[in-house]
Short mmCIF file of C-alpha atoms and ligand atoms in Angstrom, two decimals:
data_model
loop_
_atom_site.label_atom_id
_atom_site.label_comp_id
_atom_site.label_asym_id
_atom_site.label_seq_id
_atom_site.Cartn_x
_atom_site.Cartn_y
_atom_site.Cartn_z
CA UNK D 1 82.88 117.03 156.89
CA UNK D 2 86.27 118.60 156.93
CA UNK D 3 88.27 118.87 153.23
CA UNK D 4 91.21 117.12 154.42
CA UNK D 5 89.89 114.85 156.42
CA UNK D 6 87.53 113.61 152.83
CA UNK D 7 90.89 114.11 151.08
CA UNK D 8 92.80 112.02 153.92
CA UNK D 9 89.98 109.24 153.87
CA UNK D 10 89.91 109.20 149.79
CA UNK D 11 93.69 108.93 149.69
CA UNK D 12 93.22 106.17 152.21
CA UNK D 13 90.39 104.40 150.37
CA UNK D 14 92.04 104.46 147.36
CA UNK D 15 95.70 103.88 148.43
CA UNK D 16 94.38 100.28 149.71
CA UNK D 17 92.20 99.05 147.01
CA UNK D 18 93.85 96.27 144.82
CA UNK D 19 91.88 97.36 141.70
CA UNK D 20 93.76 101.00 141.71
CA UNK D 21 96.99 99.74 142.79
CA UNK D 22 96.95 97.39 139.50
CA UNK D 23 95.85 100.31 137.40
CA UNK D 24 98.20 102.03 138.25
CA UNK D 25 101.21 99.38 137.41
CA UNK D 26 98.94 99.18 133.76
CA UNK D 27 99.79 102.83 133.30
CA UNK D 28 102.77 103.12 134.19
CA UNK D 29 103.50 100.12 131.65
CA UNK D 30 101.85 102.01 128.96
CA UNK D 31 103.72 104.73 129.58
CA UNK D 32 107.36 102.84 129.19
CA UNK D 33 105.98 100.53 126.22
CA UNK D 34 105.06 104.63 124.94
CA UNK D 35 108.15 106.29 125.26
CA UNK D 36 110.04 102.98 124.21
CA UNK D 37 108.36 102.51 120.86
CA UNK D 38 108.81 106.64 120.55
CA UNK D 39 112.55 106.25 120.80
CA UNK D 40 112.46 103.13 118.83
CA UNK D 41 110.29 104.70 115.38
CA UNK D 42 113.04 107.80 115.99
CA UNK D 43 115.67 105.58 115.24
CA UNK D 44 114.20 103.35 112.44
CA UNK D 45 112.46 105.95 110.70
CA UNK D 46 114.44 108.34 109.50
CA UNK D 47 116.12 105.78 106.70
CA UNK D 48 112.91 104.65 105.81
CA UNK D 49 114.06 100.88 104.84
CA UNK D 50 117.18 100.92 105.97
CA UNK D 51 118.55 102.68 103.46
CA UNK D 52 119.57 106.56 103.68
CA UNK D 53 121.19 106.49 100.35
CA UNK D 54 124.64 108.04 101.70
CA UNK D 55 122.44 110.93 103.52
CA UNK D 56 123.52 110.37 106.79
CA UNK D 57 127.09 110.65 106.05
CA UNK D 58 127.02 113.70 103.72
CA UNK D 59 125.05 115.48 106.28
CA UNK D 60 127.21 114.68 109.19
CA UNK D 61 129.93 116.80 107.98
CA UNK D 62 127.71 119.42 108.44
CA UNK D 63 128.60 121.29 111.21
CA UNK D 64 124.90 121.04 113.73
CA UNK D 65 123.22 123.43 115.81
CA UNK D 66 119.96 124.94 115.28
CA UNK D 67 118.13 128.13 116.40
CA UNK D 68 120.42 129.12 119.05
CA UNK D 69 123.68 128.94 116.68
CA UNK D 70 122.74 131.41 114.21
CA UNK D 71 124.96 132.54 111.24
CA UNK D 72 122.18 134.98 109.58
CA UNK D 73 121.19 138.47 110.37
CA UNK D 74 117.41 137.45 110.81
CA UNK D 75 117.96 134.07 112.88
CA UNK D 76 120.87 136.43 114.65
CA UNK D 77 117.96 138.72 116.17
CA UNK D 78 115.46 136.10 116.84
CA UNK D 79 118.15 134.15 118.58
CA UNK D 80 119.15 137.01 120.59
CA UNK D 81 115.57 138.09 121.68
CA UNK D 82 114.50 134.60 122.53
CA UNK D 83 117.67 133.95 124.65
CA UNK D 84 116.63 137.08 126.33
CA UNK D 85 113.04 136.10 126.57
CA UNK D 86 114.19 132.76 127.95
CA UNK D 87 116.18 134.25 130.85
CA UNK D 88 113.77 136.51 132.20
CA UNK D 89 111.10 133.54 132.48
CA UNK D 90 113.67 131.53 133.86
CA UNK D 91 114.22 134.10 136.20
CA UNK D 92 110.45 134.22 137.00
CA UNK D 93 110.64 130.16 137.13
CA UNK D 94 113.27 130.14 139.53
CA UNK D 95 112.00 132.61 142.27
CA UNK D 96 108.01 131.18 142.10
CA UNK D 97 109.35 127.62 142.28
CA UNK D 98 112.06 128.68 145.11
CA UNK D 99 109.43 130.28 147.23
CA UNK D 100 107.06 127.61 146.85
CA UNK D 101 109.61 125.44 147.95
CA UNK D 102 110.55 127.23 150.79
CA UNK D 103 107.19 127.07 151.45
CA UNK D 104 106.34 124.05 151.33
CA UNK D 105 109.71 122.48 153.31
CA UNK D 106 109.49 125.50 155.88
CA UNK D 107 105.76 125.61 156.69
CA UNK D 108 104.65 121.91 156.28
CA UNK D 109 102.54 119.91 158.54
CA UNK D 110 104.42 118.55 161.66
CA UNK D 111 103.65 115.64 163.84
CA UNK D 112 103.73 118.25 167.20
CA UNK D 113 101.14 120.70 165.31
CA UNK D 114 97.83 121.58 166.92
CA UNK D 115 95.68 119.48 164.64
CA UNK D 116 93.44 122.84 163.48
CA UNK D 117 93.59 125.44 160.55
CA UNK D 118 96.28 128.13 160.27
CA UNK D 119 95.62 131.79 160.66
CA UNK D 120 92.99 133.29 157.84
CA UNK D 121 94.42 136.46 156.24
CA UNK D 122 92.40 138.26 153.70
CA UNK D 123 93.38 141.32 151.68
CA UNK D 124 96.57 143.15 151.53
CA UNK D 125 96.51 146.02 148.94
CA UNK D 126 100.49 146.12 148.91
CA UNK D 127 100.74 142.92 147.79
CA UNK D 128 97.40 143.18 145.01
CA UNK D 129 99.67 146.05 143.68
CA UNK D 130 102.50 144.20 143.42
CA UNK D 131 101.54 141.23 141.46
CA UNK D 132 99.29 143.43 139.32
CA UNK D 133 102.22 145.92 138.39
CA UNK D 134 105.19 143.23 138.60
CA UNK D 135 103.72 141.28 135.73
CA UNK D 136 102.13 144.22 133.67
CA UNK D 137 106.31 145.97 133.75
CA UNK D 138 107.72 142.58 132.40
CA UNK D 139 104.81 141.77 129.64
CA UNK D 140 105.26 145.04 128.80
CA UNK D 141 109.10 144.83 128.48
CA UNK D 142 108.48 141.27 126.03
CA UNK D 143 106.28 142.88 124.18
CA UNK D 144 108.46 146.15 123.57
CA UNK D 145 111.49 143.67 122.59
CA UNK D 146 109.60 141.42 120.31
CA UNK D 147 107.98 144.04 118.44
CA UNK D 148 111.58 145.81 117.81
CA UNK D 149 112.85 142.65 116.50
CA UNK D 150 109.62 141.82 114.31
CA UNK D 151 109.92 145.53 113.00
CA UNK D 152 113.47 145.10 112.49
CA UNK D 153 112.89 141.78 110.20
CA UNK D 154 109.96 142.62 108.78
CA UNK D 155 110.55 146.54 108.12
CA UNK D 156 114.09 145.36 106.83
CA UNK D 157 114.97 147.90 103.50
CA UNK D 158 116.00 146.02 100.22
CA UNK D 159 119.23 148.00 99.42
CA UNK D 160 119.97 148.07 95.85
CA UNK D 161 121.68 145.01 94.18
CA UNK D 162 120.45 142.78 96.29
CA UNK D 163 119.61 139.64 95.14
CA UNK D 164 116.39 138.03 94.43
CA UNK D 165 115.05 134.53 94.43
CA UNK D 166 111.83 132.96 93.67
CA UNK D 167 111.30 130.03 95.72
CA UNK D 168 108.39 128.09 94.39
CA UNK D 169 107.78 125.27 96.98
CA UNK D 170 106.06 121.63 94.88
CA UNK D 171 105.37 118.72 96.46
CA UNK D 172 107.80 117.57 97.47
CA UNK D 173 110.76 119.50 95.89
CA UNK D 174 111.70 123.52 96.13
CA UNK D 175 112.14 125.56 92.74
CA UNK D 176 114.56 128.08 93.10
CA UNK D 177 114.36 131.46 90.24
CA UNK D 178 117.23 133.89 90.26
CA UNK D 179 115.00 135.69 87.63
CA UNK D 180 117.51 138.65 87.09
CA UNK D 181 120.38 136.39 86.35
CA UNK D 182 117.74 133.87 84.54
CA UNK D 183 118.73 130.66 86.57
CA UNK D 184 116.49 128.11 87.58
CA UNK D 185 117.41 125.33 89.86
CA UNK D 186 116.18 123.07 92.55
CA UNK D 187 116.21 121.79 95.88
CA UNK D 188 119.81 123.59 96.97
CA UNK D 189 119.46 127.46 97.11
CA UNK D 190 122.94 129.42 96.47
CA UNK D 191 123.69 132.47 97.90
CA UNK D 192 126.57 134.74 98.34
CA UNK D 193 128.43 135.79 101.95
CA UNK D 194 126.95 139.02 103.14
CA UNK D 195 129.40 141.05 105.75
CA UNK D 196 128.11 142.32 107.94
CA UNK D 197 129.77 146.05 107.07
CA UNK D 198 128.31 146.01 103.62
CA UNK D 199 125.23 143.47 103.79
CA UNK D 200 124.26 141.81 100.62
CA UNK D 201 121.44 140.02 101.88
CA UNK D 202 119.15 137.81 99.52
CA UNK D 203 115.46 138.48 99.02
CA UNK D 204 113.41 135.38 99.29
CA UNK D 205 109.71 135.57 97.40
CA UNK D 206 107.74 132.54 98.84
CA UNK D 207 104.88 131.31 96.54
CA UNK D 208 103.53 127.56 95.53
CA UNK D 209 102.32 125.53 92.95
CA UNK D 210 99.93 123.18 94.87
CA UNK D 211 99.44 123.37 98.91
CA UNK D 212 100.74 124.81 101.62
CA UNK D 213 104.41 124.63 102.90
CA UNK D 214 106.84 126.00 105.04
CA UNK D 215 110.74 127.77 104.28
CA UNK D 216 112.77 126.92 107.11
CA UNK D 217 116.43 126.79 107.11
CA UNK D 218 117.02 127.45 111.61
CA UNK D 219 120.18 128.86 111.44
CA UNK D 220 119.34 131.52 108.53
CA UNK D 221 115.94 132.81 109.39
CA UNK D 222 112.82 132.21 110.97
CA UNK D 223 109.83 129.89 109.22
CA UNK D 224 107.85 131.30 106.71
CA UNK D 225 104.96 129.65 105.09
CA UNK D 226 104.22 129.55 100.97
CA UNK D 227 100.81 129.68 100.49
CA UNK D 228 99.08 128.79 97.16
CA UNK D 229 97.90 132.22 95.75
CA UNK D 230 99.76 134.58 97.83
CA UNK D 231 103.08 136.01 97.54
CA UNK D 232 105.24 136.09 101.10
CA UNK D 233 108.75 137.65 101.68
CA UNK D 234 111.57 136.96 103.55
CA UNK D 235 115.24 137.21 103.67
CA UNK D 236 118.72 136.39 104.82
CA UNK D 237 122.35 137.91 105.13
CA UNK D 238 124.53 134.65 106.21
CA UNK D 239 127.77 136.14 107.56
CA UNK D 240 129.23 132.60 107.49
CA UNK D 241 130.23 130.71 104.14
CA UNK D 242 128.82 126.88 104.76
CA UNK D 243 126.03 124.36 103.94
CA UNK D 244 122.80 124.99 105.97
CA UNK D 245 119.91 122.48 106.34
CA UNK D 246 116.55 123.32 106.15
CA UNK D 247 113.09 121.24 106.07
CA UNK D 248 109.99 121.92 104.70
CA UNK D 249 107.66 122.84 107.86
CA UNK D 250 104.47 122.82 107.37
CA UNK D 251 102.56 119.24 106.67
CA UNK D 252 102.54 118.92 102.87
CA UNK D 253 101.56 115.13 102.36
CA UNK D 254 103.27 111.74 102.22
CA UNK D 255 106.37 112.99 101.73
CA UNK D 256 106.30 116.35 103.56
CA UNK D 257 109.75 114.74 105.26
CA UNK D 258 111.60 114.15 102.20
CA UNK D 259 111.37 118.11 101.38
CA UNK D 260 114.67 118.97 102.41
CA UNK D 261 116.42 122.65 101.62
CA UNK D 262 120.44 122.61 101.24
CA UNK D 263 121.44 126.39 101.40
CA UNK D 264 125.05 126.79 99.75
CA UNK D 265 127.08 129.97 101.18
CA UNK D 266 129.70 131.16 99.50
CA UNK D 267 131.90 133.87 99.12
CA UNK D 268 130.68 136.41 96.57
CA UNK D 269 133.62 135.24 93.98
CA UNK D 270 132.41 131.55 93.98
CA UNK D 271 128.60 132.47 93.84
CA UNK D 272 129.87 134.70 90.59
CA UNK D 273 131.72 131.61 89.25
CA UNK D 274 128.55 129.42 90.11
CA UNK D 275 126.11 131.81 88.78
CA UNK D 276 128.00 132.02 85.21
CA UNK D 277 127.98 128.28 84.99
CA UNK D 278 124.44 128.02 86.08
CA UNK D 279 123.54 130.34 82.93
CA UNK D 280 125.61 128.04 80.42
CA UNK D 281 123.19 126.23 78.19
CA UNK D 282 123.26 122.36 78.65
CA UNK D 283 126.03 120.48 77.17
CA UNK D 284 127.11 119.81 73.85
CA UNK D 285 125.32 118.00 71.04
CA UNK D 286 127.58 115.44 70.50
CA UNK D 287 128.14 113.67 73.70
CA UNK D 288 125.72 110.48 74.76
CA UNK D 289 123.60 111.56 72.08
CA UNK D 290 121.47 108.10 72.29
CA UNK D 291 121.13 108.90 76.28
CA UNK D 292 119.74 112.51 75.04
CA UNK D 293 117.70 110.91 72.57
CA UNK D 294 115.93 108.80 75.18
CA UNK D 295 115.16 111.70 77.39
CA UNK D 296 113.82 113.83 74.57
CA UNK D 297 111.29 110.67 73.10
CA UNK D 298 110.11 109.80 76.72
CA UNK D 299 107.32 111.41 78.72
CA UNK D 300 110.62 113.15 80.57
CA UNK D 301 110.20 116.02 78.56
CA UNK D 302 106.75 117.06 79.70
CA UNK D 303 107.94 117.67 83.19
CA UNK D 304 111.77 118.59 83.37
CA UNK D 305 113.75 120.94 81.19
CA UNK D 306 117.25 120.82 80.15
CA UNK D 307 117.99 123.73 78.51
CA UNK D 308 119.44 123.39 74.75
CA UNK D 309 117.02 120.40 74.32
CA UNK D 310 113.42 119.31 73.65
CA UNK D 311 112.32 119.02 77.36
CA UNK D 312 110.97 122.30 78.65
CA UNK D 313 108.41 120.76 80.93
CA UNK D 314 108.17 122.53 84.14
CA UNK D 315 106.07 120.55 86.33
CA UNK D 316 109.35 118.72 87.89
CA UNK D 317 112.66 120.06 88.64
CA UNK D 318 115.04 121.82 85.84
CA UNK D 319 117.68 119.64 85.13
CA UNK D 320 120.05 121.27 82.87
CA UNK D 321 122.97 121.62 85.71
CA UNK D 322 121.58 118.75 87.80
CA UNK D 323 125.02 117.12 88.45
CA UNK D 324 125.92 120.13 89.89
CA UNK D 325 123.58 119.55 92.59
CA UNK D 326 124.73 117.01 96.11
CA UNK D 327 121.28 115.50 96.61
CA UNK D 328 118.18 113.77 94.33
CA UNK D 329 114.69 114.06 95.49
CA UNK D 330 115.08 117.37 97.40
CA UNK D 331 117.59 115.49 99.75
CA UNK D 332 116.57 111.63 99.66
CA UNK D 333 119.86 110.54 97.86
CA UNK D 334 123.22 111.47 97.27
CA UNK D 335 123.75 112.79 93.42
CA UNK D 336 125.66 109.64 92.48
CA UNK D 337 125.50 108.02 88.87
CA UNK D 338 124.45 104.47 90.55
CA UNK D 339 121.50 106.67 92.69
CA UNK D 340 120.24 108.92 89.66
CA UNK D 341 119.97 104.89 88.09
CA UNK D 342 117.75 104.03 90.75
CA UNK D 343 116.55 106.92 91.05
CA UNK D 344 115.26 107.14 87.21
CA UNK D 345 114.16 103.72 87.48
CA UNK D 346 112.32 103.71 90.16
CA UNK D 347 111.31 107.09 92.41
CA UNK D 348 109.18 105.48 94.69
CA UNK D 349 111.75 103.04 96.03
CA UNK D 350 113.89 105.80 97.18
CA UNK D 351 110.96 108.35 97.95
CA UNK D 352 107.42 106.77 98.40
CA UNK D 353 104.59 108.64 97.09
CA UNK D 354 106.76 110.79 95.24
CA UNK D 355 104.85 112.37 91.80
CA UNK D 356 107.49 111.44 89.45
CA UNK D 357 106.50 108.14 87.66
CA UNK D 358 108.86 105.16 87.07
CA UNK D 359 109.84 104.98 83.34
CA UNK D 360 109.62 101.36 82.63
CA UNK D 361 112.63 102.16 80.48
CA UNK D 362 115.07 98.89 79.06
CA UNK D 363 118.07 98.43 80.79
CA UNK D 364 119.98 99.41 77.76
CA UNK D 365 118.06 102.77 77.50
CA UNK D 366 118.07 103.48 81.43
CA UNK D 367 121.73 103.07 81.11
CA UNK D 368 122.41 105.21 78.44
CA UNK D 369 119.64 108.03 79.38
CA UNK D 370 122.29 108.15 82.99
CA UNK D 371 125.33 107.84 81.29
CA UNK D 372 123.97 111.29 79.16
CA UNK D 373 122.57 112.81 82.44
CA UNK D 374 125.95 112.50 84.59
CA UNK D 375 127.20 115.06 81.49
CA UNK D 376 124.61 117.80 83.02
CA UNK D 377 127.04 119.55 84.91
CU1 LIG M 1 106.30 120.90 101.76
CU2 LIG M 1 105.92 119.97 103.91
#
């Protein structure tokens, strides 16, 4: 039997049967109840609870745009190659789907056609060369530009003063080590303007404490993963002061979401001005002193460090300039006094899963433990 006539008499068969018909209305439900409940968990899940903790407004003012509206030398050349890469599939896109089109319109089956098979042509060594060699020129052109760009931003020469950072990623929080200008801080990295005559770019050194993650701020640099055990590079030279958002990218457990990067961009004066505060012990003895007093007789001490005290734990954060810092929880709540009270009181209810273990403090002790925090400036 002929193929389209077994096609024609399928399509037939098939096209009349009640029981496919109605399968086919059950699918195509599915597939709206799908993409429905898809855009429905995108809009309730991101403020898990209905809270966001004054997230969504802080990072608002943010100015958006991702991988295509770089303001970094490394996200700069990966932007510009993939634009390029983009338009010359596009390209290819466009003139395959155009001739098939043509094609298809031009040469389809009419009602005044003899009904019997078109014309048989086999071989034609002018066209075999030409999409052999077509194809082979333009891979070979990617691969040429890619490799240029990876050799560019991986071969990239440290020049001297530039500054270094040990990014330590925990779950679910970043440590950040400036370990020549002995800072430690957390969950929002600070780093000076580079321009572009004179780069000063900063030299990232990936490593982490338990599993894998990923360093991924789009509009600095590409991803790059930290990997328990091994020590990975990367760096940036932002040409444009600004906050910059970054995520955690690789899946790190329950709260592999709530593992957000802040990158702070200044101008080389105010990263000086930061950097000297940053190194300033903690602050003064006399202040809150019950509040300190709490913090140094709890189990606080055993993970977090505030330097001029008791507490030199290092499993959580280092908290000796924490008010210094926008967000709690590596970006689940704005740094507010009333937030670090919930926050301290109870973690989970703000960050599910997260390590850090609710106190059980007494109201009176909670309150003065925050009132002495809010002084770590
Ligand atoms: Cu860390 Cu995902």
């Amino acid at each position: 039997m002929n193929l389209a006539r077994t096609l024609r008499m399928g399509y037939t068969v098939s096209g009349n049967s009640r029981s496919s018909r109605k399968s086919i209305g059950i699918w195509r439900r599915r597939l709206i109840e799908l993409f429905l409940s898809l855009g429905y968990a995108a809009l309730v899940a991101v403020p898990a609870g209905g809270e966001d903790w004054g997230m969504g407004a802080a990072n608002r003012q943010i100015a958006r745009g991702a991988v295509f509206s770089p303001v970094s030398a490394p996200a700069g050349e990966i932007a510009t190659l993939s634009w390029f890469i983009l338009a010359v599939t596009a390209a290819i896109f466009l003139i395959v789907f155009g001739l098939l089109l043509y094609s298809v319109v031009r040469f389809r089956a009419r009602a005044t056609d003899e009904p019997r098979e078109p014309a048989q042509l086999y071989g034609s060594n002018q066209i075999e060369f030409a999409w052999t060699a077509i194809p082979l020129l333009i891979v070979f052109v990617l691969v040429l530009t890619t490799i240029r760009t990876i050799y560019d931003v991986q071969g990239a020469m440290e020049p001297p003063g530039a500054i270094h950072v040990r990014v330590i990623g925990h779950q679910w929080w970043w440590e950040f080590r400036y370990p020549d200008l002995g800072i430690v801080t957390a969950n929002e990295l600070h780093v000076p303007l580079s321009d572009p005559a004179h780069p000063t770019p900063t030299w990232l050194q990936l490593e982490s404490a338990d599993v894998a993650h990923s360093f991924w701020v789009p509009r600095l640099a590409g991803k790059t993963d930290l990997i328990p055990n091994k020590i990975n590079t990367m760096w940036v030279a932002p040409h444009q002061a600004g906050i910059y958002l970054g995520q955690c990218a690789e899946f790190c457990g329950t709260q592999h979401a709530m593992m957000l990067i802040r990158v702070v961009v200044e101008p080389r004066p105010a990263f000086d001005q930061w950097v000297a505060a940053q190194r300033q012990p903690a602050v003064s003895q006399s202040v809150e002193a019950h509040g300190r007093q709490v913090f140094e007789s709890n189990a606080c001490v055993s993970c977090h460090s505030v330097r001029g005290t008791r507490g030199h734990g290092t499993y959580g954060p280092d908290l000796t300039h924490l008010m210094s810092r926008q967000t709690l929880g590596s970006g689940a709540a704005l740094n507010t006094p009333e937030h670090l009270k919930i926050w301290v009181g109870d973690p989970g209810r703000m960050k599910p899963g997260v390590l850090m273990p609710a106190m059980n403090l007494s109201k009176n002790d909670l309150d003065d433990l925050v009132a002495w925090m809010v002084t770590l400036k």
